[in-house]
Amino acid sequence: MSNVKEGFMRISQLAERSGVPVPTIKYYLRENLLHEGELTSATQARYDDSHVQRLRLVRALLGGAGLTVAGARSVIEQIEGPHDTVGEVLGVAQGSVTADVEGQADLDRAMGLIRGWGWDHLDPSDIASVSALARALDGIDAAGFDLPDGMLDHYAHHMADIASEEVAGIPTESVDAAVRYVVLGTVLVEPLLLALRRLAQQDASGRRFLHGAS
Amino acid sequence: MSNVKEGFMRISQLAERSGVPVPTIKYYLRENLLHEGELTSATQARYDDSHVQRLRLVRALLGGAGLTVAGARSVIEQIEGPHDTVGEVLGVAQGSVTADVEGQADLDRAMGLIRGWGWDHLDPSDIASVSALARALDGIDAAGFDLPDGMLDHYAHHMADIASEEVAGIPTESVDAAVRYVVLGTVLVEPLLLALRRLAQQDASGRRFLHGAS
């Protein structure tokens, strides 16, 4: 107890400050989502502000962003580095939060679309994102769902516009800051975009169907 | 064997035609993702084209759309009906594919934003979508991630534009067709949009960082 200096906490104090219960903190430690504290005796460790901040991030990734424990660990590893240059790490950062490919998808169609949109600056080694597009298209086909004519191009143009604003906002003062922005921006903004789309759909269908009708 | 009429199949034939293994078909039957076949004896049932189509849908929902078994069952129940009018069922259809609320989120901020965007045709009884927005925003805050100024409005405007095109495409010849379009359009298009955003980000960061630099 005497070795608890200012700014250092025991696990019970970390629980209190972060709002995360002690058993959950221990689980995060075991799962390598939270870095170990500094051992002060064989059975006690002390924690600091970096642990409070990390717990906030872990809660956000597992909660709002809906990642699995493995997904959150991958995001945290990316953020922790080490990193080289901004340009080099972006593909890796994105790749780390892209789901693994399951089964074979129609990559040729996806590549054809990508070329058609003029997206010719992709990282050719990152096949994961192209696969994700191919699987999404295959899923739509497999369900017998037809996108209206021109809808796919419409989606692509909106996403290109969004991405261009997002990339313009990437901080360049440090590689760490850039990677943090890209990785968190990818996983935390996804649920935001999907929530906005559903709300906007509700609003649009309210306008179309609840007026005039009733 | 003699009772296998044209257009009817035993489970082994259904497996062959659909590409889904027999044990998986049995699992889907147990989980109510697939409707029972017509019993032809105490131990044998016969299946038809509706089972082949349903299996394609189930695979698309569990695979491409990444839903859980419970989520896929909810989507299928929505599609199966019964339905009233297009306007009435849209909120229900969307609600059925929106994740349950966990914990408390800052609904007031979300409602304030929604009002600010002029989205005043929402279904006031559907709190799930507003909660999803509130949780997404809370997750971003909790992770200590700052959206650049104006970015949230930018996202909202793009999603409003996308939603307006999507709602304009809702077929109105039957309520069933409309519900199918909305439910599948919601869950199957989400992975498509996210894949497009990641690809577009890669393209945009390639343009920003790999040129001039190197």
PDB file of N, CA and C in Angstrom, chain B residues 1-6 8-10 39-41 44-46:
ATOM      1  N   MET B   1     -38.289 -44.099 -52.033  1.00  0.00           N
ATOM      2  CA  MET B   1     -37.682 -43.756 -53.306  1.00  0.00           C
ATOM      3  C   MET B   1     -38.746 -43.592 -54.378  1.00  0.00           C
ATOM      4  N   SER B   2     -39.735 -44.447 -54.322  1.00  0.00           N
ATOM      5  CA  SER B   2     -40.772 -44.349 -55.345  1.00  0.00           C
ATOM      6  C   SER B   2     -41.605 -43.079 -55.172  1.00  0.00           C
ATOM      7  N   ASN B   3     -41.572 -42.514 -53.987  1.00  0.00           N
ATOM      8  CA  ASN B   3     -42.393 -41.317 -53.804  1.00  0.00           C
ATOM      9  C   ASN B   3     -41.640 -40.006 -54.101  1.00  0.00           C
ATOM     10  N   VAL B   4     -40.492 -40.091 -54.766  1.00  0.00           N
ATOM     11  CA  VAL B   4     -39.810 -38.872 -55.182  1.00  0.00           C
ATOM     12  C   VAL B   4     -40.362 -38.433 -56.528  1.00  0.00           C
ATOM     13  N   LYS B   5     -41.317 -37.492 -56.499  1.00  0.00           N
ATOM     14  CA  LYS B   5     -41.924 -37.021 -57.744  1.00  0.00           C
ATOM     15  C   LYS B   5     -41.051 -35.962 -58.388  1.00  0.00           C
ATOM     16  N   GLU B   6     -41.406 -35.605 -59.578  1.00  0.00           N
ATOM     17  CA  GLU B   6     -40.670 -34.558 -60.271  1.00  0.00           C
ATOM     18  C   GLU B   6     -40.743 -33.257 -59.459  1.00  0.00           C
ATOM     19  N   PHE B   8     -39.563 -32.761 -56.629  1.00  0.00           N
ATOM     20  CA  PHE B   8     -39.333 -33.034 -55.214  1.00  0.00           C
ATOM     21  C   PHE B   8     -37.997 -33.724 -55.032  1.00  0.00           C
ATOM     22  N   MET B   9     -37.412 -33.520 -53.870  1.00  0.00           N
ATOM     23  CA  MET B   9     -36.093 -34.106 -53.610  1.00  0.00           C
ATOM     24  C   MET B   9     -36.037 -34.686 -52.212  1.00  0.00           C
ATOM     25  N   ARG B  10     -35.184 -35.678 -52.057  1.00  0.00           N
ATOM     26  CA  ARG B  10     -34.818 -36.094 -50.716  1.00  0.00           C
ATOM     27  C   ARG B  10     -33.719 -35.168 -50.213  1.00  0.00           C
ATOM     28  N   LEU B  39     -43.431 -34.534 -44.902  1.00  0.00           N
ATOM     29  CA  LEU B  39     -43.113 -35.896 -44.475  1.00  0.00           C
ATOM     30  C   LEU B  39     -43.709 -36.909 -45.440  1.00  0.00           C
ATOM     31  N   THR B  40     -42.897 -37.854 -45.887  1.00  0.00           N
ATOM     32  CA  THR B  40     -43.401 -38.915 -46.753  1.00  0.00           C
ATOM     33  C   THR B  40     -43.386 -40.250 -46.017  1.00  0.00           C
ATOM     34  N   SER B  41     -42.704 -40.315 -44.902  1.00  0.00           N
ATOM     35  CA  SER B  41     -42.755 -41.469 -44.006  1.00  0.00           C
ATOM     36  C   SER B  41     -42.300 -40.971 -42.646  1.00  0.00           C
ATOM     37  N   GLN B  44     -38.646 -39.851 -43.365  1.00  0.00           N
ATOM     38  CA  GLN B  44     -38.201 -39.189 -44.589  1.00  0.00           C
ATOM     39  C   GLN B  44     -39.118 -38.031 -44.973  1.00  0.00           C
ATOM     40  N   ALA B  45     -38.520 -36.967 -45.485  1.00  0.00           N
ATOM     41  CA  ALA B  45     -39.306 -35.825 -45.947  1.00  0.00           C
ATOM     42  C   ALA B  45     -38.874 -35.478 -47.353  1.00  0.00           C
ATOM     43  N   ARG B  46     -39.749 -34.783 -48.060  1.00  0.00           N
ATOM     44  CA  ARG B  46     -39.346 -34.352 -49.392  1.00  0.00           C
ATOM     45  C   ARG B  46     -39.310 -32.824 -49.441  1.00  0.00           C
TER      46      ARG B  46
END
